[in-house]
mmCIF file with all atom_site columns, C-alpha atoms in Angstrom:
data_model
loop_
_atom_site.group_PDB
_atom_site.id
_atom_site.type_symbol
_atom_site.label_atom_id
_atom_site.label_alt_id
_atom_site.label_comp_id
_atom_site.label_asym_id
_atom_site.label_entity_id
_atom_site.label_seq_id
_atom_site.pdbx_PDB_ins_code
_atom_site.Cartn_x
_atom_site.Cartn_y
_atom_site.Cartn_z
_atom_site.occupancy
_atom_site.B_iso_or_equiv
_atom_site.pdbx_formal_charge
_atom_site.auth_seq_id
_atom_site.auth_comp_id
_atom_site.auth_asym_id
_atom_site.auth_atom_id
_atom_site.pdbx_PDB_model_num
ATOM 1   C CA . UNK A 1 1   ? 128.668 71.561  24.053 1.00 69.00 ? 1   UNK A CA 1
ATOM 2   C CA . UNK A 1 2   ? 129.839 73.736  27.071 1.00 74.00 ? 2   UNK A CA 1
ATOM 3   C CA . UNK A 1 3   ? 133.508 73.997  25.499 1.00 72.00 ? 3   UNK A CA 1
ATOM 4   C CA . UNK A 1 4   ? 132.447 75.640  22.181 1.00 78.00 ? 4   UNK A CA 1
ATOM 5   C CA . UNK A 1 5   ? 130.600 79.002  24.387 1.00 74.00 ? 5   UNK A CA 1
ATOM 6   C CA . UNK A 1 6   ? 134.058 80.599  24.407 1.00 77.00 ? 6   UNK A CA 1
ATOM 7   C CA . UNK A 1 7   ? 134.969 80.724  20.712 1.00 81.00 ? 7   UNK A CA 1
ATOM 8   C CA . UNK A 1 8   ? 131.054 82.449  20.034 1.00 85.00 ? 8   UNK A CA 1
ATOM 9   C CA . UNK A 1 9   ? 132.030 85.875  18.287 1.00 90.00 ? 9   UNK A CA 1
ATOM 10  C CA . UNK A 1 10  ? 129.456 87.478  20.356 1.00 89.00 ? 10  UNK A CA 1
ATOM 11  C CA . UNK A 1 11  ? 130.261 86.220  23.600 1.00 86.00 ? 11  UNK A CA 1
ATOM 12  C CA . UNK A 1 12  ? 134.503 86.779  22.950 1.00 88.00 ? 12  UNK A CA 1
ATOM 13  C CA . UNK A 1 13  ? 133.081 90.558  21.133 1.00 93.00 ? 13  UNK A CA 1
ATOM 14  C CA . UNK A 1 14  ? 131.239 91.178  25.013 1.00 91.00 ? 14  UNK A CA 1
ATOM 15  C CA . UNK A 1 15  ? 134.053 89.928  27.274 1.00 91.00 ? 15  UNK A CA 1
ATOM 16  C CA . UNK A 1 16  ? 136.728 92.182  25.579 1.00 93.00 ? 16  UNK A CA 1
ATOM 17  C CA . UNK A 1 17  ? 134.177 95.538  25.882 1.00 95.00 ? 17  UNK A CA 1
ATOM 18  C CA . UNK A 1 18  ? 133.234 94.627  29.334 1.00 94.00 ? 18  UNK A CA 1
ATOM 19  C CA . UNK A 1 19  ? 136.685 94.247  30.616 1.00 93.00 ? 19  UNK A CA 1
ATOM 20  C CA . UNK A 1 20  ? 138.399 97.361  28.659 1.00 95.00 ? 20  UNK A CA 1
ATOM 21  C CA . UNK A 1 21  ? 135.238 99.384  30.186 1.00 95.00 ? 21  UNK A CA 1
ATOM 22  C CA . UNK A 1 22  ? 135.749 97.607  33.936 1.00 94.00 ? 22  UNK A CA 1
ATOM 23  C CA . UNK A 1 23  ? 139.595 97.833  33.671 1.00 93.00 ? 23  UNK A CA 1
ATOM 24  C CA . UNK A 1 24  ? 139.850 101.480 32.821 1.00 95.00 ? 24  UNK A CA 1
ATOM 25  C CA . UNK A 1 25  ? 137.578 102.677 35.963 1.00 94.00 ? 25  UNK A CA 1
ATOM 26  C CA . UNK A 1 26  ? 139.265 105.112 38.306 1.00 93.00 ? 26  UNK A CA 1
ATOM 27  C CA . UNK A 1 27  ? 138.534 102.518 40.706 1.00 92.00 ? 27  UNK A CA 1
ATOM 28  C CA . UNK A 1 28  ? 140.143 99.303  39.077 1.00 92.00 ? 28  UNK A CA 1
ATOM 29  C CA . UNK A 1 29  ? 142.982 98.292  41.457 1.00 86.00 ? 29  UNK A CA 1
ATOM 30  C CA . UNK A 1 30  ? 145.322 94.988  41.575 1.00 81.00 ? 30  UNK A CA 1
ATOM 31  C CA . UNK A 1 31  ? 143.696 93.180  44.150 1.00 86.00 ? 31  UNK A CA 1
ATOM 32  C CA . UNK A 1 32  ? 139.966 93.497  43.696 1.00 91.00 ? 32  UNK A CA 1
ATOM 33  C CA . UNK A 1 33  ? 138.252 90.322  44.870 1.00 92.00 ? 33  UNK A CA 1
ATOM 34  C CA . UNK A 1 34  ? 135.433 89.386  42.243 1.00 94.00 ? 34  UNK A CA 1
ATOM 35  C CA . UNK A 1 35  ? 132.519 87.246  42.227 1.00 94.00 ? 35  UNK A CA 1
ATOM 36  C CA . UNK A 1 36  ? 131.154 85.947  39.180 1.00 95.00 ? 36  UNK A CA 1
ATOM 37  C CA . UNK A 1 37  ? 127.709 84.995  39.702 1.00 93.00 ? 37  UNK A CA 1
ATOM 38  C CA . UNK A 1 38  ? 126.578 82.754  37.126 1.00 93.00 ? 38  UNK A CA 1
ATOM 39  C CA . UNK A 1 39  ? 130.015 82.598  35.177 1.00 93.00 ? 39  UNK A CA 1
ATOM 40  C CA . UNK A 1 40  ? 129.357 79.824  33.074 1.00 91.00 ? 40  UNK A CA 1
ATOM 41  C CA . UNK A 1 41  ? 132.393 78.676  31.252 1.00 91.00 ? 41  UNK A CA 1
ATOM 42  C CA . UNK A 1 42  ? 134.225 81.775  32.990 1.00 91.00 ? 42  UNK A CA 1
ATOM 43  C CA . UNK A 1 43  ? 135.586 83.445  29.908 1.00 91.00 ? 43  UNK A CA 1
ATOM 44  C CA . UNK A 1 44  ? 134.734 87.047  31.730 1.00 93.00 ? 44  UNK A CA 1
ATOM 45  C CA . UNK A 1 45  ? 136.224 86.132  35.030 1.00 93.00 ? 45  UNK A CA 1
ATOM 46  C CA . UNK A 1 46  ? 139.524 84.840  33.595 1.00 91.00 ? 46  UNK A CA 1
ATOM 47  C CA . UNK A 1 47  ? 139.803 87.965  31.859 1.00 91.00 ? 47  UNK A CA 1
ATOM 48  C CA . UNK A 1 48  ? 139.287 90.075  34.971 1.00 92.00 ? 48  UNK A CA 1
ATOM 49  C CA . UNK A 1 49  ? 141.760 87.997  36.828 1.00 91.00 ? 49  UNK A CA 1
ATOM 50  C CA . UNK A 1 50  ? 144.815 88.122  34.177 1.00 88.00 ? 50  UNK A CA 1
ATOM 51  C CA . UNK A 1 51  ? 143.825 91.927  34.216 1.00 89.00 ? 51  UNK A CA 1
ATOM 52  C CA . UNK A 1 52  ? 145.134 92.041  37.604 1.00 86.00 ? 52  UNK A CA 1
ATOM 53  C CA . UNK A 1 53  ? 142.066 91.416  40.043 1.00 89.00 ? 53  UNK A CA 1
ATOM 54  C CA . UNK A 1 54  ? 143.896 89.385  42.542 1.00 88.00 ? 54  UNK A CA 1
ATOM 55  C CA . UNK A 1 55  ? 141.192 86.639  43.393 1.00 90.00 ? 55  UNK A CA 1
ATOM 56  C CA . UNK A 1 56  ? 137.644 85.633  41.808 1.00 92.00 ? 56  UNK A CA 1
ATOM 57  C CA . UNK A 1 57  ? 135.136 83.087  42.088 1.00 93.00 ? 57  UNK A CA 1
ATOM 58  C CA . UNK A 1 58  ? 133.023 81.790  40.028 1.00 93.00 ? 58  UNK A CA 1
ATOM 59  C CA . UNK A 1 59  ? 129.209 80.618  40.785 1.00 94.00 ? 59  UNK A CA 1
ATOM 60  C CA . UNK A 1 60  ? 127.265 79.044  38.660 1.00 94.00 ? 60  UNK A CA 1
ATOM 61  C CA . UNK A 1 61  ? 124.020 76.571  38.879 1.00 94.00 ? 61  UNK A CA 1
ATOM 62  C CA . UNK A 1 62  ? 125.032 74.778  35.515 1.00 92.00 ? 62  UNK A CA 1
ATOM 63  C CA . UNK A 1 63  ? 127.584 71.921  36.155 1.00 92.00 ? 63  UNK A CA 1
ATOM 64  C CA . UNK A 1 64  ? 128.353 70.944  33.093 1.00 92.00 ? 64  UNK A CA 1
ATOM 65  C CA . UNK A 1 65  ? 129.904 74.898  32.773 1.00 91.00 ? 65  UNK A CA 1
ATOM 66  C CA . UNK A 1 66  ? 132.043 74.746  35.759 1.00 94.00 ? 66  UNK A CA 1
ATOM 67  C CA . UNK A 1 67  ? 133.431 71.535  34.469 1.00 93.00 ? 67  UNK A CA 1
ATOM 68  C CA . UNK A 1 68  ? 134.209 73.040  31.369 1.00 92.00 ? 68  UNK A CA 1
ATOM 69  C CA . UNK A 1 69  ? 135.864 76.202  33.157 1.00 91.00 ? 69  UNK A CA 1
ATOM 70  C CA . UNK A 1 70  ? 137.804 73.384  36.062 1.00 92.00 ? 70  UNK A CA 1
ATOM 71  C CA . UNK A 1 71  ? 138.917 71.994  32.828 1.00 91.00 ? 71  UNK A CA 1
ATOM 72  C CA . UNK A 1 72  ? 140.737 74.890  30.790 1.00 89.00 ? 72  UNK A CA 1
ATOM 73  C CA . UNK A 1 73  ? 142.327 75.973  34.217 1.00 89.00 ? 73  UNK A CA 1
ATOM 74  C CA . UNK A 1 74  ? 143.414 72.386  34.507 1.00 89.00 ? 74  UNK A CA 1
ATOM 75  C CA . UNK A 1 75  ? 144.916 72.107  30.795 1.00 89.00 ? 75  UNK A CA 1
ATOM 76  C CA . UNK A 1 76  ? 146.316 75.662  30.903 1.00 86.00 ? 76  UNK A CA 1
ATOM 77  C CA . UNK A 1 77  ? 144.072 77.285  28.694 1.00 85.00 ? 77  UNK A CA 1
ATOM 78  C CA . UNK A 1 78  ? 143.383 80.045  30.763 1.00 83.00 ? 78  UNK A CA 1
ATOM 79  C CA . UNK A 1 79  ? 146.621 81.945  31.787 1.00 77.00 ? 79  UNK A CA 1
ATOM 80  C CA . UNK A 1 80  ? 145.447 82.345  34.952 1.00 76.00 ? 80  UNK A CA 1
ATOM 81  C CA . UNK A 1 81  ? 147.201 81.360  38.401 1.00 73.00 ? 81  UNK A CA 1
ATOM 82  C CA . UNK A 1 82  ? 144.985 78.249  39.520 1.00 66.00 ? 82  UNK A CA 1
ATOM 83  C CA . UNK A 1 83  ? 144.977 79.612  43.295 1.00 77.00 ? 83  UNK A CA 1
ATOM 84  C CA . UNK A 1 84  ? 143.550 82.883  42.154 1.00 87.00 ? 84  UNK A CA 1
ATOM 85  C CA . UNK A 1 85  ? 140.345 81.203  40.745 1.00 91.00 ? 85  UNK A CA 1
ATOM 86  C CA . UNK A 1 86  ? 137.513 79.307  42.946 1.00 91.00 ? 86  UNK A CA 1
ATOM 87  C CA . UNK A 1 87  ? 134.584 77.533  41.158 1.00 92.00 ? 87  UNK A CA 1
ATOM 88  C CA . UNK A 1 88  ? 131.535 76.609  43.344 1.00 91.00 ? 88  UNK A CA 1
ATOM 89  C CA . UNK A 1 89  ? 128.142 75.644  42.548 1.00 92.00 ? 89  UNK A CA 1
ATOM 90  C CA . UNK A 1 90  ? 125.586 77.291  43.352 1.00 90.00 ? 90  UNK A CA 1
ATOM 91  C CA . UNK A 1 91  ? 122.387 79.778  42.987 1.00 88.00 ? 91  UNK A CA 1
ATOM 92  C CA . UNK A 1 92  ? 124.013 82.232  45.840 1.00 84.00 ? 92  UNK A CA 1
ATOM 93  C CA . UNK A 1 93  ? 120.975 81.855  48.399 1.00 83.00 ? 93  UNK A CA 1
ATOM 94  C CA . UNK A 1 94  ? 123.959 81.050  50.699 1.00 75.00 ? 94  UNK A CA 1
ATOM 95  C CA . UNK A 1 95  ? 126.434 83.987  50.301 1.00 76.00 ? 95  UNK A CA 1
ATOM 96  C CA . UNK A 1 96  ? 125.188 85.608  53.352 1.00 71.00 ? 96  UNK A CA 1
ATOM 97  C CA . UNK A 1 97  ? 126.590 82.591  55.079 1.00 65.00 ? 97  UNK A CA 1
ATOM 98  C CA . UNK A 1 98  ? 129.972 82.683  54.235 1.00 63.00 ? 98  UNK A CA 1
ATOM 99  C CA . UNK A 1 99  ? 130.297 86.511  54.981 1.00 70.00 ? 99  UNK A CA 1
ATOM 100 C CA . UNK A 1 100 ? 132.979 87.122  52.542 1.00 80.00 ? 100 UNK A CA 1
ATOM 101 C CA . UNK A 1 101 ? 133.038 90.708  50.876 1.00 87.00 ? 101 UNK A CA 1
ATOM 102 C CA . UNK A 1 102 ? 133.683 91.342  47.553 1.00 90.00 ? 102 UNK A CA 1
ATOM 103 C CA . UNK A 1 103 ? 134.797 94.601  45.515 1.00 93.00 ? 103 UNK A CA 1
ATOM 104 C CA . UNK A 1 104 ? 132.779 93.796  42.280 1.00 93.00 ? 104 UNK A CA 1
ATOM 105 C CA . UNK A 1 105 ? 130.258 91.502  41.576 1.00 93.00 ? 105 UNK A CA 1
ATOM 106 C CA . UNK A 1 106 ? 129.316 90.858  37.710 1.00 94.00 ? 106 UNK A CA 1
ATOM 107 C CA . UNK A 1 107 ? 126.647 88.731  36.300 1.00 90.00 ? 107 UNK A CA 1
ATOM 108 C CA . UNK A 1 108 ? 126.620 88.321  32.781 1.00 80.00 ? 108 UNK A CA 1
ATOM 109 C CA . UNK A 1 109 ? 123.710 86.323  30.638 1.00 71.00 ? 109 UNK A CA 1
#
């Protein structure tokens, strides 16, 4: 069950370290665009984005996790503004298609 990933102590325990260490780079700004390649249920993206990255998107090959992530936008359980968060699926072979730049890319697994 995709909806149970976020409450994992470990995974909650990794998002928090990995956005206090992201966030307090010199180079953090307000409007970073960020893609989150494989972002799963996007518990790490929706923290980047209510830390003030002004737009992310989330890939991910798993389905059944971007429903999951669609959903908690949806139902307002991620305080996130719905424009400033994309889903598509996806294993990124394509990204050189779309030729959109982005200032940080983060993976995590």
């Amino acid at each position: 069950d995709w909806d149970k990933w976020d409450h994992d102590p470990r995974i909650v325990k990794s998002v928090d370290e990995v956005t206090k260490k992201l966030t307090a780079c010199p180079w953090w700004k307000k409007d970073l665009r960020i893609l989150d390649f494989g972002c799963g249920t996007g518990k790490l993206l929706e923290a980047l984005v209510s830390n003030g990255a002004s737009e992310g998107v989330g890939m991910d090959v798993e389905d059944g996790m971007l429903r999951v992530f669609q959903k908690k936008i949806d139902e307002g359980r991620y305080q996130v503004p719905v424009k400033s968060i994309k889903l598509t699926a996806g294993d990124g072979k394509d990204l050189d298609e779309h030729h959109v730049q982005y200032d940080l890319v983060t993976t995590t697994f």
